[in-house]
PDB file of C-alpha atoms in Angstrom:
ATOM      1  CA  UNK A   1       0.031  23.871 -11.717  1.00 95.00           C
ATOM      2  CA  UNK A   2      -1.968  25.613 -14.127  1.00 96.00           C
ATOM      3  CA  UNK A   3       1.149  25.736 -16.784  1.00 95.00           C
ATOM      4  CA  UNK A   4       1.192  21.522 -16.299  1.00 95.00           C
ATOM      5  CA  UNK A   5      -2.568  21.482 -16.758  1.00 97.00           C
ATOM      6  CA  UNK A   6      -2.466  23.397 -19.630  1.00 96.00           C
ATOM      7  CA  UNK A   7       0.291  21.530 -20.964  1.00 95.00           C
ATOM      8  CA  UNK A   8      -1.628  17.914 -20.179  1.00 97.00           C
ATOM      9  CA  UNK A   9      -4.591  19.581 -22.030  1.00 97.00           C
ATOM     10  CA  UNK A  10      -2.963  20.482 -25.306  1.00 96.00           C
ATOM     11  CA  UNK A  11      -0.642  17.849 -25.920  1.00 96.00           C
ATOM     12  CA  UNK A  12      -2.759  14.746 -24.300  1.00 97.00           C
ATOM     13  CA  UNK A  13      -6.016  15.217 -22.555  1.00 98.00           C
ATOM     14  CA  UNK A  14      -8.429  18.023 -24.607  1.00 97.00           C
ATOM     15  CA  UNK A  15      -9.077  14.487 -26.973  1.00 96.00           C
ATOM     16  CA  UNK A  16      -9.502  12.048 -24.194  1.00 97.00           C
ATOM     17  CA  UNK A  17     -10.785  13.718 -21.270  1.00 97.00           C
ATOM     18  CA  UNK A  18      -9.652  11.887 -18.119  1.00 98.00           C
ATOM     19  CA  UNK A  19     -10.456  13.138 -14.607  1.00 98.00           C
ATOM     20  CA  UNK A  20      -7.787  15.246 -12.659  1.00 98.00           C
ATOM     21  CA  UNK A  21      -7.600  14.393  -8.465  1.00 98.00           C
ATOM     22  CA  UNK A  22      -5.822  16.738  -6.352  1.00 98.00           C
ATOM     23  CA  UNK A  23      -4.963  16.027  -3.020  1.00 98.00           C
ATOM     24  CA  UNK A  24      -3.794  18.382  -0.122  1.00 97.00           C
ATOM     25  CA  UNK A  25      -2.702  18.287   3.491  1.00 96.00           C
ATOM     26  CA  UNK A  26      -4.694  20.881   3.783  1.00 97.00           C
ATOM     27  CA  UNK A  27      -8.004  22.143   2.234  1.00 97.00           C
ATOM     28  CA  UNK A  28      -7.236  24.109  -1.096  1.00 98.00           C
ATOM     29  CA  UNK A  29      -8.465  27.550  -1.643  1.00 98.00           C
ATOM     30  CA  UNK A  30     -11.078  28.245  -3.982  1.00 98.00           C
ATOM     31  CA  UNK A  31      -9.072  30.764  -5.745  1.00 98.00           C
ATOM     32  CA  UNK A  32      -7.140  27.099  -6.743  1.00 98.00           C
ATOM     33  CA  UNK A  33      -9.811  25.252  -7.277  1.00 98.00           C
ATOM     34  CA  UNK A  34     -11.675  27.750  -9.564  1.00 98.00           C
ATOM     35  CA  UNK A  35      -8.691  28.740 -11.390  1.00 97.00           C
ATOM     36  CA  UNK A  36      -7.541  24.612 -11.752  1.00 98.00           C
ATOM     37  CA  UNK A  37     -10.920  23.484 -12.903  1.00 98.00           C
ATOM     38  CA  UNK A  38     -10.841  26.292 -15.859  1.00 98.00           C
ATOM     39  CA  UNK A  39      -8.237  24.935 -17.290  1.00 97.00           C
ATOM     40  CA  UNK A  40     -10.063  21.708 -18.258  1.00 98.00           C
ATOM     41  CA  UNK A  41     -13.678  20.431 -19.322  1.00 98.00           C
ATOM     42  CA  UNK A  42     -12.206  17.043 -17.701  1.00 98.00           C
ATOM     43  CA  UNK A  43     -14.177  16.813 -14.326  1.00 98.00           C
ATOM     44  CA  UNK A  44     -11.451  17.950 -11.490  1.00 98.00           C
ATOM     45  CA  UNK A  45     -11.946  16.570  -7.925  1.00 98.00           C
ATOM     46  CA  UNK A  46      -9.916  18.098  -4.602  1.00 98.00           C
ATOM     47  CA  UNK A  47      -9.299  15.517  -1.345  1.00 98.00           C
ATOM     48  CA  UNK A  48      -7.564  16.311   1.771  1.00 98.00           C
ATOM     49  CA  UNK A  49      -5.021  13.595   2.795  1.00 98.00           C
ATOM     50  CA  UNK A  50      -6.076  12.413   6.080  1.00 97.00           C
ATOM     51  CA  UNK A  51      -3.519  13.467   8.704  1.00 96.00           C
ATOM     52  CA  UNK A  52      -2.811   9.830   9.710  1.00 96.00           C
ATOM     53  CA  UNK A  53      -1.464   9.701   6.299  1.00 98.00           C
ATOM     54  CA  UNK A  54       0.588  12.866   6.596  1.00 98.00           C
ATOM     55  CA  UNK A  55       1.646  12.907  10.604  1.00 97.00           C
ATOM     56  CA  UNK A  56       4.356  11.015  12.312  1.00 98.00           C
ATOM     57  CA  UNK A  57       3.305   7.590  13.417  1.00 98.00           C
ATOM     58  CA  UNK A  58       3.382   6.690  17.106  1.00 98.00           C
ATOM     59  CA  UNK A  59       6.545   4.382  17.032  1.00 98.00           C
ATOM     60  CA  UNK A  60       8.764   7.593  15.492  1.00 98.00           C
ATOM     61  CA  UNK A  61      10.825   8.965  18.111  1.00 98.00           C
ATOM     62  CA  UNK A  62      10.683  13.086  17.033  1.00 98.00           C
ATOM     63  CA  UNK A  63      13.567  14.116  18.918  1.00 98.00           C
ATOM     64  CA  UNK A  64      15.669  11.751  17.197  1.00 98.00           C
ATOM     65  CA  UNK A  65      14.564  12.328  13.771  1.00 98.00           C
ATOM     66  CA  UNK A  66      15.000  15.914  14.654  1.00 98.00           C
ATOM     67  CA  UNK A  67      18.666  15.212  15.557  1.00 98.00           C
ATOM     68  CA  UNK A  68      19.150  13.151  11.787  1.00 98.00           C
ATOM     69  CA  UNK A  69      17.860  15.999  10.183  1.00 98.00           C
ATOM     70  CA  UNK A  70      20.158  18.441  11.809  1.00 98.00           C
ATOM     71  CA  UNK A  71      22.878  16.064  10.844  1.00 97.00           C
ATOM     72  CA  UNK A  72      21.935  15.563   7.160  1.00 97.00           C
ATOM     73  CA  UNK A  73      21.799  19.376   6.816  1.00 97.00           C
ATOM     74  CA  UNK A  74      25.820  19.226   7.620  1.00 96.00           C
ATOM     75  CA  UNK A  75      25.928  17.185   5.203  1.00 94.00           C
ATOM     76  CA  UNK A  76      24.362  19.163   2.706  1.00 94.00           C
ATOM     77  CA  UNK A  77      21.612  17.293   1.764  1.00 94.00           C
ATOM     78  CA  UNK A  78      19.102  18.710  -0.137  1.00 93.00           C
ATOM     79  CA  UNK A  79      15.538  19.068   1.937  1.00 96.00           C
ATOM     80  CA  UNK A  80      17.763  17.862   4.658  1.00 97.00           C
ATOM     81  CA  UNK A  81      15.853  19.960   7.498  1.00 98.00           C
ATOM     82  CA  UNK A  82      12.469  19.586   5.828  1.00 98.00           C
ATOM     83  CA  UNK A  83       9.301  17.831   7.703  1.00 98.00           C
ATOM     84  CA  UNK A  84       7.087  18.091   5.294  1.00 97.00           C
ATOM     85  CA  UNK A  85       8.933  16.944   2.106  1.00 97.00           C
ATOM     86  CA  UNK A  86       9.278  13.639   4.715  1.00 98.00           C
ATOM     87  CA  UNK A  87       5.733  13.361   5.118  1.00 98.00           C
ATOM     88  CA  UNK A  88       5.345  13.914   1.046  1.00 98.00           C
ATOM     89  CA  UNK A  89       7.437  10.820   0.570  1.00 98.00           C
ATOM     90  CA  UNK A  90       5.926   8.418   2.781  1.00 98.00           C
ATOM     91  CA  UNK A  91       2.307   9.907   1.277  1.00 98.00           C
ATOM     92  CA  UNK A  92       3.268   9.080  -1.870  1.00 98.00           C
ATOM     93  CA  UNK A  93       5.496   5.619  -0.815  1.00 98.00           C
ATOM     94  CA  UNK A  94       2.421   4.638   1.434  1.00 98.00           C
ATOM     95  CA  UNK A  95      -1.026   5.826   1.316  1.00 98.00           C
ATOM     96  CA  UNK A  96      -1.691   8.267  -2.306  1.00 98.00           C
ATOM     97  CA  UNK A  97      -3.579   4.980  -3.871  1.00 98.00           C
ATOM     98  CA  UNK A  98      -5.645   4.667  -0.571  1.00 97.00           C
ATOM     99  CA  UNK A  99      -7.818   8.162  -0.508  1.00 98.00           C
ATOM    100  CA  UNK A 100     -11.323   7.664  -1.143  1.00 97.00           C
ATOM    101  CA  UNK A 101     -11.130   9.953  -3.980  1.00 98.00           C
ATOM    102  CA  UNK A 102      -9.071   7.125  -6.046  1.00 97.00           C
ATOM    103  CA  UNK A 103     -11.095   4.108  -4.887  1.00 95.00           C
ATOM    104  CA  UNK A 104     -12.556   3.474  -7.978  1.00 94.00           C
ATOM    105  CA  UNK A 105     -10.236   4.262 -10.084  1.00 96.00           C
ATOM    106  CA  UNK A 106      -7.854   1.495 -11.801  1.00 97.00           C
ATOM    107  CA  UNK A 107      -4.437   3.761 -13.560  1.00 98.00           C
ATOM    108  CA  UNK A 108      -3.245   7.139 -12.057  1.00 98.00           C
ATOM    109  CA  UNK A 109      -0.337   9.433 -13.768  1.00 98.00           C
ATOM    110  CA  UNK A 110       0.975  11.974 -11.578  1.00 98.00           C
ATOM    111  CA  UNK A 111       1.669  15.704 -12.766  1.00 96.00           C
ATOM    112  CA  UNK A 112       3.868  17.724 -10.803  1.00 94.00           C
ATOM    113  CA  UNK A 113       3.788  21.636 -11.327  1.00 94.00           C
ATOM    114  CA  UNK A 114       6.985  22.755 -13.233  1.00 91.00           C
ATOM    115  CA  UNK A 115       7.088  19.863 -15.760  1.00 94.00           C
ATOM    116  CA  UNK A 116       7.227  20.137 -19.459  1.00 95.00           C
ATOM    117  CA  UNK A 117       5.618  17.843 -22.041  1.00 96.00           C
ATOM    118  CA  UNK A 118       7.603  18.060 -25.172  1.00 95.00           C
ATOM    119  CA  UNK A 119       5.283  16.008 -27.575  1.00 95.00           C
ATOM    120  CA  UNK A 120       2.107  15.378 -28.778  1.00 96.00           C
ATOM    121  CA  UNK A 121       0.852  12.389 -27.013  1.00 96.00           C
ATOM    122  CA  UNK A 122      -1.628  11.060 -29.795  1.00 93.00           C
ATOM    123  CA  UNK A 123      -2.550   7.562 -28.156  1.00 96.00           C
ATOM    124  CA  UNK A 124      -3.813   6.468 -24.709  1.00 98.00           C
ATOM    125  CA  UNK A 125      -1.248   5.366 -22.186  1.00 98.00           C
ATOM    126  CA  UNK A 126      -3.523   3.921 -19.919  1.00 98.00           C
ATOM    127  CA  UNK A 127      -5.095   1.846 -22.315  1.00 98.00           C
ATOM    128  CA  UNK A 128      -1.412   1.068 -23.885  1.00 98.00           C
ATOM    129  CA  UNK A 129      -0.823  -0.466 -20.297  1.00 98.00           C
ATOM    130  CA  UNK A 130      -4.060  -2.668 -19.579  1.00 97.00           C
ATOM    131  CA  UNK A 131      -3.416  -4.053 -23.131  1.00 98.00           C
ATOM    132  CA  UNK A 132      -0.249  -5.042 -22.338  1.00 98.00           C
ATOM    133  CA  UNK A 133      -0.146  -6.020 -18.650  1.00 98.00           C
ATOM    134  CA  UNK A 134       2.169  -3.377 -17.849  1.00 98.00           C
ATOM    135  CA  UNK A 135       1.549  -1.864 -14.419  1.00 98.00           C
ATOM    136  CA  UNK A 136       4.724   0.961 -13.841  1.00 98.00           C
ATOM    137  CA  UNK A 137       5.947   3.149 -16.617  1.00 98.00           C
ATOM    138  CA  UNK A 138       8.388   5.816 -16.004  1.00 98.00           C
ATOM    139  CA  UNK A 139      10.143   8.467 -18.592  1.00 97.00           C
ATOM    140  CA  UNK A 140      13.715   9.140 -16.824  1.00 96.00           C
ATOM    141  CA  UNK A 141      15.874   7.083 -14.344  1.00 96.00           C
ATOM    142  CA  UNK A 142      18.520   8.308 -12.140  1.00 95.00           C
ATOM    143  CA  UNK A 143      20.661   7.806  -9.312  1.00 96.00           C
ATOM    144  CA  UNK A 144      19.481   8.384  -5.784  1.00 97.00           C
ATOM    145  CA  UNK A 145      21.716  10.514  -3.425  1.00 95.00           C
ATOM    146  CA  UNK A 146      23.186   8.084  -1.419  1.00 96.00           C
ATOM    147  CA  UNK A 147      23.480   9.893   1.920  1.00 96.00           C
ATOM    148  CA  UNK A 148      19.527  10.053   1.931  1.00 97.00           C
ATOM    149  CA  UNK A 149      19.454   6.440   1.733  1.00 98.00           C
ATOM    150  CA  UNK A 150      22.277   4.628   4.023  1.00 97.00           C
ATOM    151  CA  UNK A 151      19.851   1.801   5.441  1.00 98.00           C
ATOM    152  CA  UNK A 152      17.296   1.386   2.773  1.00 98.00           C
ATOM    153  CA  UNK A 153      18.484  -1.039   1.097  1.00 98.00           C
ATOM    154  CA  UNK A 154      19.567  -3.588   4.485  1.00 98.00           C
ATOM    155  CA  UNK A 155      15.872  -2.818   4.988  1.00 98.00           C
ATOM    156  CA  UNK A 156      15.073  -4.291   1.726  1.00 98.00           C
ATOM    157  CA  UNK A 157      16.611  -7.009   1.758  1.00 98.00           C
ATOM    158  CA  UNK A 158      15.749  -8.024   5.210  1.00 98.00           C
ATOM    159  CA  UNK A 159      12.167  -8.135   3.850  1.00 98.00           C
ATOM    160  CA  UNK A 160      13.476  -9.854   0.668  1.00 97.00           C
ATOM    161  CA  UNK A 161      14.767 -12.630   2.769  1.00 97.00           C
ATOM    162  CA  UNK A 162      11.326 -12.771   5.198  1.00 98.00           C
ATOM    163  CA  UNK A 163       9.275 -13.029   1.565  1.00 98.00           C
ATOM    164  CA  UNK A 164      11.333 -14.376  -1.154  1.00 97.00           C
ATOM    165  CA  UNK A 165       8.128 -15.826  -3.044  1.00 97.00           C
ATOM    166  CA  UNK A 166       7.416 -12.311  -3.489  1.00 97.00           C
ATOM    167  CA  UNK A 167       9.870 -11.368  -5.984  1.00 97.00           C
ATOM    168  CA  UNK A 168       9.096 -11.681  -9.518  1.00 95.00           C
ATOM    169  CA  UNK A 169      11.989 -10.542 -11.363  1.00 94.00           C
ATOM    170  CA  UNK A 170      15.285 -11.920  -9.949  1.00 90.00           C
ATOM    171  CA  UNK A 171      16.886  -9.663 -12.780  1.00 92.00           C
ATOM    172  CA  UNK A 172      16.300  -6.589 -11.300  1.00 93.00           C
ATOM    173  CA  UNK A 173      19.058  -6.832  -9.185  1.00 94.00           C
ATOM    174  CA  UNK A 174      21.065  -6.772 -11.969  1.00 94.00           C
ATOM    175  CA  UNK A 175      19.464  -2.984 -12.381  1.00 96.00           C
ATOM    176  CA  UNK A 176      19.479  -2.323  -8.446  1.00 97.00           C
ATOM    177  CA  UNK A 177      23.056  -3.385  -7.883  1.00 96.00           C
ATOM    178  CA  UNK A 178      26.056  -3.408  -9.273  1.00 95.00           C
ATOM    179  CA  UNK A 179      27.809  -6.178  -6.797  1.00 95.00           C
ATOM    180  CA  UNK A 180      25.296  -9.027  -7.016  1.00 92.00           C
ATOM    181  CA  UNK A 181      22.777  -7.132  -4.544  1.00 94.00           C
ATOM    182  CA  UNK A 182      25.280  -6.427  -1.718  1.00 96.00           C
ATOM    183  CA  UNK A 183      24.590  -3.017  -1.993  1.00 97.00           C
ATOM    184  CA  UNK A 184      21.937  -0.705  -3.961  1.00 98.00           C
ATOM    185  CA  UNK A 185      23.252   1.414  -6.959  1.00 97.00           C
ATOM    186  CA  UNK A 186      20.457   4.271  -6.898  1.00 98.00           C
ATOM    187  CA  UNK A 187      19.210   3.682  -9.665  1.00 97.00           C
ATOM    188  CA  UNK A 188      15.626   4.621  -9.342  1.00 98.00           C
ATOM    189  CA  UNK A 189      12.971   5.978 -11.924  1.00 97.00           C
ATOM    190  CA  UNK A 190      12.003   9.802 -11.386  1.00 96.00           C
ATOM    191  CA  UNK A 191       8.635   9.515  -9.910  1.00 96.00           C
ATOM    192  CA  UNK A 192       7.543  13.356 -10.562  1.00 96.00           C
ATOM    193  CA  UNK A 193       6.522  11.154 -13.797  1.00 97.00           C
ATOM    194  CA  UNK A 194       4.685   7.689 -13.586  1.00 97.00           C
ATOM    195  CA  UNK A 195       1.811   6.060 -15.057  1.00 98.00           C
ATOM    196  CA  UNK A 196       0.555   3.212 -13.110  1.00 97.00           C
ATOM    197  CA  UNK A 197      -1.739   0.754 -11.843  1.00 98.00           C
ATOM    198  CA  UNK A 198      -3.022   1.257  -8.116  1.00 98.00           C
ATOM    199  CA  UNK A 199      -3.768  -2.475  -8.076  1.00 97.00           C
ATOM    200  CA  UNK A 200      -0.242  -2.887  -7.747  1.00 98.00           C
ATOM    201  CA  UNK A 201      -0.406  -0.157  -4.833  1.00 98.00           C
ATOM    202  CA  UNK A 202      -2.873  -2.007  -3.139  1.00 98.00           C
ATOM    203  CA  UNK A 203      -1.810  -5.835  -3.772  1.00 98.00           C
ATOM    204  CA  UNK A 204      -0.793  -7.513  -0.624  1.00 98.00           C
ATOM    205  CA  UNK A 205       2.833  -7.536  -1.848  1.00 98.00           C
ATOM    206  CA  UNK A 206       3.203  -3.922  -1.714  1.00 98.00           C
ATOM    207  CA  UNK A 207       1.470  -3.088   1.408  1.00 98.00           C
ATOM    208  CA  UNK A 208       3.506  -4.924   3.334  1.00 98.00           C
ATOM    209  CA  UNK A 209       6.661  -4.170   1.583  1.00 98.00           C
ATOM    210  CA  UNK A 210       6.170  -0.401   2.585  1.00 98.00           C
ATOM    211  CA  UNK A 211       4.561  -1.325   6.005  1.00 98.00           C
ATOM    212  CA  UNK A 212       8.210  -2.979   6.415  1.00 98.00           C
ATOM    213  CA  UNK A 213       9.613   0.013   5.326  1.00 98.00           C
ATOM    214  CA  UNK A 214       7.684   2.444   7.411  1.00 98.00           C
ATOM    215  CA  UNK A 215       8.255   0.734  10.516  1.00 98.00           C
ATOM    216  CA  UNK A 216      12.108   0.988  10.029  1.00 98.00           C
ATOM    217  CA  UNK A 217      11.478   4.662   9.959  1.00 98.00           C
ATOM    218  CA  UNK A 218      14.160   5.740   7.411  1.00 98.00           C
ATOM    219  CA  UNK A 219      11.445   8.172   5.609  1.00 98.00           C
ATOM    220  CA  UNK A 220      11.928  10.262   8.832  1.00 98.00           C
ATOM    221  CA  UNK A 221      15.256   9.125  10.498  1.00 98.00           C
ATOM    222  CA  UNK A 222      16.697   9.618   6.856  1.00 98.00           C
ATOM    223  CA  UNK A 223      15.309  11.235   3.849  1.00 98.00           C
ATOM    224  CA  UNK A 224      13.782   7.514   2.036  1.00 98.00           C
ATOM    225  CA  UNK A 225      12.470   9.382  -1.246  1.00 98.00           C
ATOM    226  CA  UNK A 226       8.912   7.775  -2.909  1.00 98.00           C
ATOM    227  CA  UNK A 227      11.394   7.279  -6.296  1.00 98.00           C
ATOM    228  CA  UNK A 228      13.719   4.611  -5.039  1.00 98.00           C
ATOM    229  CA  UNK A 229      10.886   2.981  -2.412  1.00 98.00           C
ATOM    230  CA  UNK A 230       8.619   2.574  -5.545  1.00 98.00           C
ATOM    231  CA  UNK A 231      11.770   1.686  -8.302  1.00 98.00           C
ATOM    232  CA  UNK A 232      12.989  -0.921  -6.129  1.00 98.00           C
ATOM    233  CA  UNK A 233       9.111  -2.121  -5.529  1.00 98.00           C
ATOM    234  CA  UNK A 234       8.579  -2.176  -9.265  1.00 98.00           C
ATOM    235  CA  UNK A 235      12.131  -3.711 -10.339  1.00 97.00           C
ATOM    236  CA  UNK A 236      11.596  -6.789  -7.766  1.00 97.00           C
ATOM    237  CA  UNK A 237       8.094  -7.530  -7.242  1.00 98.00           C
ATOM    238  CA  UNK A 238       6.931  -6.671 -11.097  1.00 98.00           C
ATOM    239  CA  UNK A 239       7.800  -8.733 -13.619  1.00 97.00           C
ATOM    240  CA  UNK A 240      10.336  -6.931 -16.380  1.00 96.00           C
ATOM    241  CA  UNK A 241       7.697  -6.541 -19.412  1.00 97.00           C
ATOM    242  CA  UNK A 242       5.369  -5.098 -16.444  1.00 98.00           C
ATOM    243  CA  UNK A 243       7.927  -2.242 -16.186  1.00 98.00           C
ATOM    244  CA  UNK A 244       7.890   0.196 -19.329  1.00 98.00           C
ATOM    245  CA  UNK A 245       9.802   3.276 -20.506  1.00 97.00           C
ATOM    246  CA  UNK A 246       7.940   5.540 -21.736  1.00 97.00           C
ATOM    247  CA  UNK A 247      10.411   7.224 -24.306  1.00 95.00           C
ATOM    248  CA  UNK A 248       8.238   8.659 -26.787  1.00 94.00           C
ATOM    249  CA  UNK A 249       7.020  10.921 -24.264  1.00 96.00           C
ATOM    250  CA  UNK A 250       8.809  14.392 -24.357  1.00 96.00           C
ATOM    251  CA  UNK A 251       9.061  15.170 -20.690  1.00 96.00           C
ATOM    252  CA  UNK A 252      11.421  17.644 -18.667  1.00 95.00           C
ATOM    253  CA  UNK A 253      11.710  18.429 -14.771  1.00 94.00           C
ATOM    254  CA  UNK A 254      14.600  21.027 -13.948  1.00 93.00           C
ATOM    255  CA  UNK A 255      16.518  19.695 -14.178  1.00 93.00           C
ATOM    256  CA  UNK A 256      16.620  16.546 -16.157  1.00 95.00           C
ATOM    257  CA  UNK A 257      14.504  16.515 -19.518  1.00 95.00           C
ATOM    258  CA  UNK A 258      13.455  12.945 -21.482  1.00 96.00           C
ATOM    259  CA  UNK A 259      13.256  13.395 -25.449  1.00 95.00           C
ATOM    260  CA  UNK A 260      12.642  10.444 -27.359  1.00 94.00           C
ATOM    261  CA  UNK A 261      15.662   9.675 -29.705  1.00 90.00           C
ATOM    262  CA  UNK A 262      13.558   8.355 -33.180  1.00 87.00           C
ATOM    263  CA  UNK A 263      13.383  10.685 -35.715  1.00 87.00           C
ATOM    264  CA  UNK A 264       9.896   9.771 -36.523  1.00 84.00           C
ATOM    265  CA  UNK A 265       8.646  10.309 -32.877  1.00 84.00           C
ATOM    266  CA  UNK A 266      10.431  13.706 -32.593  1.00 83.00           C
ATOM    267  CA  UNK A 267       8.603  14.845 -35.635  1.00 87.00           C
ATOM    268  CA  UNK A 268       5.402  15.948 -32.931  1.00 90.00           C
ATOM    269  CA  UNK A 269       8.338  17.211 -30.702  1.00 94.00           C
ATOM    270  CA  UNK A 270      10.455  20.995 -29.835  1.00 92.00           C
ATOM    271  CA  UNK A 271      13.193  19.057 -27.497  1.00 92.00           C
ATOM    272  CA  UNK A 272      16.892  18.175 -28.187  1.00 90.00           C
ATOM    273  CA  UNK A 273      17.275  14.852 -27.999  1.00 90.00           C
ATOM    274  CA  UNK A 274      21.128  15.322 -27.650  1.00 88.00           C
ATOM    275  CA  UNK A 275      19.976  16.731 -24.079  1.00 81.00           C
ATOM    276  CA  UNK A 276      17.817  13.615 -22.798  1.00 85.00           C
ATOM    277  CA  UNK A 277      19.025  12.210 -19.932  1.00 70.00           C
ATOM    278  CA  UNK A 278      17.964   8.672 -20.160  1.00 52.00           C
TER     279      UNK A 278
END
């Protein structure tokens, strides 16, 4: 984490200073916290997810989702016997935008440890984004593994056809499927990196989107990842020019790696655009 941080710092936030939140299912150490904080003069805050918000809900049946996982693992699927990267999904799908800690805050961008920034970022994103109405941006989009997904998309669409006033963008099927919306493509954005507004989080739209979602309980009877529940959130209930790519920013996750493709913009950058995977 401190590699990202220090990353952040030199390439983006030494000139403009925005706050860092971490949150936990459990309380961090202050080995963490002391060694985070030095790595910034930003002011660094650390939450602990409730454990409503990272615990299996009453209407999940545990021996059953025990059974799935056991089953995706013959499959090899990656995380396949993995609680915990389960309850990280539906965290981030569900309830990130609802901790205390981010109440007043309008625009998050999430940092995973292990990224790369390629590039000097030399203008403000989140002011980029209020200026222009957009409310998701995303660097890299991929395709989902489809045996972590099987009923997602049913799921979707059943809530589709309960609220059809609340999509916005009848084009992003178009991006979602590639047989006039019978079935999902998994195409998704990589959510290790997103900018985006939490008003979109929290609009009633959303909420009950994933509280249709988490009752079906594919984040635990499959492996529902935060990428595609958010991509197909953002292609359907967003408008398209309230989606943006992001593709002057230099940006690599093992193992995928974003490097913008102008010569100009590559001119503050040490990637190989020939390796980008967008």
């Amino acid at each position: 984490m401190k590699r990202a941080m220090r990353q952040i710092e030199d390439r983006f936030n030494s000139r403009f200073n925005y706050p860092y939140v971490f949150l936990n299912d459990v309380p961090f150490t202050e080995e963490f916290k002391t060694s985070t904080a030095a790595m910034t003069k930003a002011n660094v805050t650390y939450g602990t997810i409730p454990q409503e918000h990272w615990s299996y809900p009453s209407w999940i049946n545990q021996t059953y989702a025990k059974e799935r996982r056991e089953d995706m693992k013959k499959q090899g699927v990656f995380y396949a016997l993995s609680e915990s990267y389960r309850h990280m999904c539906r965290f981030n799908s569900g309830f990130f935008f609802r901790h205390p800690l981010l109440e007043n805050i309008d625009y998050y961008w999430r940092i995973e440890p292990g990224v790369e920034y390629s590039c000097d970022i030399d203008y403000d994103p989140f002011l980029f984004m209020q200026r222009q109405g957009i409310k998701y941006g995303y660097t890299i989009a991929l395709h989902e593994y489809p045996e972590t997904i099987p009923t997602l998309w049913s799921t979707v669409k059943d809530f589709i056809a309960k609220n059809p006033s609340f999509v916005r963008h009848e084009g992003g099927y178009q991006w979602l499927s590639s047989d006039g919306g019978a079935t999902y493509n998994g195409c998704h954005f990589w959510s290790n990196f997103e900018i985006g507004s939490l008003r979109f989080f929290r609009s009633r739209e959303y909420l009950e989107y994933f509280e249709h979602l988490d009752k079906a309980g594919g984040f635990f009877y499959e492996r529902w990842g935060d990428a595609p529940v958010h991509s197909i959130a953002a292609a359907l209930l967003l408008r398209k020019e309230e989606v943006h790519w992001f593709e002057d920013i230099g940006y690599y996750h093992n193992p995928w790696t974003n490097c913008p493709q102008s010569a100009a913009s590559r001119l503050r950058c040490h990637c190989d655009p020939a390796g980008s995977a967008v």
